[in-house]
Amino acid sequence: SEQKAPLATVAKTLLGNIGLQLLLIGGIISIIGSLLTGIMAFSRVLFAGGFNGSLPKVLARVHSKYATPYIAILTLCLFSFILACTGGYRHLIVIAIISMLVLFAGVTLALIKFRMKETQESVPVFKLPGGVIILLFSLLIIIWFLSHSKKEEIGGIVVFLIVFTLIYFLKKYFK
């Protein structure tokens, strides 16, 4: 029979209730660590956007005592809280995965462009065997993964990308 929590079943079978408790405590510590790491890492993206003018400057404020981008951290936490309260956990995971795939696609496309524009001075120290072929293959894999998303999920990401692209160009135009 299929178990809904096979890891918990194995831990309880091998070590009894103490094994199950250790697994739960380890899982909770791991989840908290991942959440805090995500908050610290992604808030720096908001901070950088505020710092370079792509996002509101208020996001670049740094706390005088702790030297942390506190407005960016609070904004990210508030945004995450709102999404968690309105969308459900599965919805958040899907958004995160699709967002990362779109980000990876952007990085891959940028690297392809960089490789095509190489000059004698910009030859990289490390060059991946297979070069652009591997990059194109990774782009195909990303597209394949994205093609398995629901229309609503892709639509949401497309709207998000359009809105932020418009903001980017409007800020650039009115600068």
Coordinates of C-alpha atoms in Angstrom, one line a residue:
S1 CA 0.0 0.0 0.0
E2 CA 1.1 3.6 -0.7
Q3 CA 1.9 5.7 2.3
K4 CA 1.2 9.5 2.3
A5 CA 4.4 10.0 4.4
P6 CA 6.8 7.2 3.6
L7 CA 9.8 8.9 5.3
A8 CA 7.8 9.3 8.5
T9 CA 6.7 5.7 8.3
V10 CA 10.2 4.4 7.9
A11 CA 11.5 6.6 10.8
K12 CA 8.7 5.4 13.1
T13 CA 9.3 1.7 12.1
L14 CA 13.1 1.9 12.6
L15 CA 13.4 4.1 15.6
G16 CA 9.9 4.3 17.1
N17 CA 8.2 7.5 18.2
I18 CA 11.6 9.1 18.9
G19 CA 12.6 8.6 15.2
L20 CA 9.4 10.2 14.1
Q21 CA 9.9 13.2 16.5
L22 CA 13.5 13.6 15.3
L23 CA 12.3 13.6 11.7
L24 CA 9.7 16.2 12.4
I25 CA 12.2 18.4 14.4
G26 CA 14.7 18.1 11.6
G27 CA 12.1 19.0 9.0
I28 CA 10.9 22.0 10.9
I29 CA 14.5 23.3 11.4
S30 CA 15.2 22.7 7.7
I31 CA 12.0 24.6 6.6
I32 CA 12.7 27.5 8.9
G33 CA 16.3 27.7 7.6
S34 CA 15.1 27.7 4.0
L35 CA 12.5 30.4 4.7
L36 CA 15.0 32.6 6.4
T37 CA 17.5 32.1 3.7
G38 CA 14.9 32.9 1.0
I39 CA 13.9 36.1 2.8
M40 CA 17.5 37.2 3.2
A41 CA 18.4 36.4 -0.4
F42 CA 15.3 37.6 -2.2
S43 CA 15.1 40.8 -0.2
R44 CA 18.5 41.7 -1.6
V45 CA 17.0 41.5 -5.1
L46 CA 14.4 44.1 -4.0
F47 CA 17.2 46.1 -2.3
A48 CA 19.3 46.1 -5.5
G49 CA 16.3 47.1 -7.6
G50 CA 15.7 50.1 -5.3
F51 CA 19.4 50.9 -5.2
N52 CA 19.8 51.1 -9.0
G53 CA 16.4 52.8 -9.6
S54 CA 14.5 49.9 -11.2
L55 CA 12.2 49.7 -8.2
P56 CA 11.1 52.4 -5.7
K57 CA 14.1 53.9 -3.9
V58 CA 12.5 53.2 -0.5
L59 CA 13.5 49.6 -0.9
A60 CA 17.1 50.6 -0.8
R61 CA 16.9 51.9 2.8
V62 CA 19.3 50.3 5.2
H63 CA 18.8 50.0 8.9
S64 CA 21.2 52.2 10.8
K65 CA 22.0 49.7 13.5
Y66 CA 21.8 46.3 11.8
A67 CA 22.9 47.4 8.2
T68 CA 20.1 45.3 6.6
P69 CA 17.7 46.4 3.9
Y70 CA 14.7 46.4 6.3
I71 CA 12.1 47.9 4.0
A72 CA 12.9 45.3 1.4
I73 CA 12.7 42.5 4.0
L74 CA 9.4 43.8 5.3
T75 CA 8.0 44.3 1.8
L76 CA 9.0 40.7 0.8
C77 CA 7.5 39.3 4.0
L78 CA 4.2 41.3 3.5
F79 CA 4.0 40.2 -0.1
S80 CA 4.7 36.6 0.8
F81 CA 2.1 36.7 3.6
I82 CA -0.6 38.1 1.3
L83 CA 0.2 35.4 -1.3
A84 CA 0.1 32.7 1.3
C85 CA -3.3 33.9 2.6
T86 CA -4.9 34.3 -0.8
G87 CA -3.4 31.6 -3.0
G88 CA -2.7 28.4 -1.1
Y89 CA 0.5 26.6 -0.7
R90 CA 0.5 24.6 -4.0
H91 CA -0.2 27.9 -5.8
L92 CA 2.9 29.5 -4.2
I93 CA 5.1 26.6 -5.1
V94 CA 4.0 26.6 -8.7
I95 CA 4.6 30.4 -8.9
A96 CA 8.1 30.0 -7.4
I97 CA 9.0 27.1 -9.8
I98 CA 7.7 28.9 -12.9
S99 CA 9.5 32.1 -11.9
M100 CA 12.7 30.3 -11.4
L101 CA 12.4 28.6 -14.8
V102 CA 11.7 32.0 -16.4
L103 CA 14.8 33.4 -14.6
F104 CA 16.9 30.4 -15.8
A105 CA 15.7 31.0 -19.3
G106 CA 16.7 34.7 -19.1
V107 CA 20.2 33.8 -17.8
T108 CA 20.6 31.2 -20.5
L109 CA 19.6 33.7 -23.2
A110 CA 21.9 36.3 -21.8
L111 CA 24.8 33.8 -21.8
I112 CA 24.0 32.8 -25.4
K113 CA 24.1 36.5 -26.4
F114 CA 27.4 37.0 -24.4
R115 CA 29.0 34.0 -26.1
M116 CA 28.0 35.3 -29.6
K117 CA 29.4 38.7 -28.9
E118 CA 32.8 37.5 -27.6
T119 CA 35.8 39.5 -28.5
Q120 CA 39.5 38.6 -28.0
E121 CA 39.6 40.6 -24.7
S122 CA 36.4 39.0 -23.3
V123 CA 37.4 35.3 -23.8
P124 CA 36.3 33.5 -20.7
V125 CA 38.8 31.7 -18.4
F126 CA 36.5 28.6 -18.4
K127 CA 34.7 27.6 -21.6
L128 CA 32.1 24.9 -21.4
P129 CA 32.6 22.0 -23.8
G130 CA 29.8 22.1 -26.3
G131 CA 29.3 25.8 -25.9
V132 CA 26.1 27.2 -27.2
I133 CA 24.7 23.8 -28.1
I134 CA 24.4 22.9 -24.4
L135 CA 22.8 26.3 -23.7
L136 CA 20.3 25.7 -26.4
F137 CA 19.6 22.3 -25.1
S138 CA 19.0 23.7 -21.5
L139 CA 16.7 26.3 -23.0
L140 CA 14.7 23.5 -24.7
I141 CA 14.4 21.6 -21.4
I142 CA 13.2 24.8 -19.7
I143 CA 10.6 25.3 -22.4
W144 CA 9.5 21.7 -22.1
F145 CA 9.0 22.1 -18.3
L146 CA 7.1 25.4 -18.9
S147 CA 4.9 23.7 -21.5
H148 CA 3.5 21.4 -18.8
S149 CA 2.2 24.3 -16.8
K150 CA -1.5 25.2 -16.7
K151 CA -2.7 28.1 -18.8
E152 CA -3.6 30.1 -15.7
E153 CA -0.2 29.7 -14.3
I154 CA 1.6 30.7 -17.4
G155 CA -0.9 33.6 -17.9
G156 CA -0.1 34.9 -14.4
I157 CA 3.6 34.9 -15.0
V158 CA 3.2 36.5 -18.5
V159 CA 1.1 39.3 -16.9
F160 CA 3.7 39.7 -14.2
L161 CA 6.5 39.9 -16.8
I162 CA 4.5 42.4 -18.9
V163 CA 3.8 44.7 -16.0
F164 CA 7.4 44.8 -14.8
T165 CA 8.7 45.2 -18.3
L166 CA 6.4 48.2 -18.8
I167 CA 7.6 49.6 -15.4
Y168 CA 11.2 49.1 -16.5
F169 CA 10.8 50.9 -19.8
L170 CA 8.6 53.7 -18.4
K171 CA 11.2 54.4 -15.7
K172 CA 13.9 54.4 -18.4
Y173 CA 11.9 56.7 -20.6
F174 CA 11.0 59.2 -17.9
K175 CA 14.5 59.2 -16.3

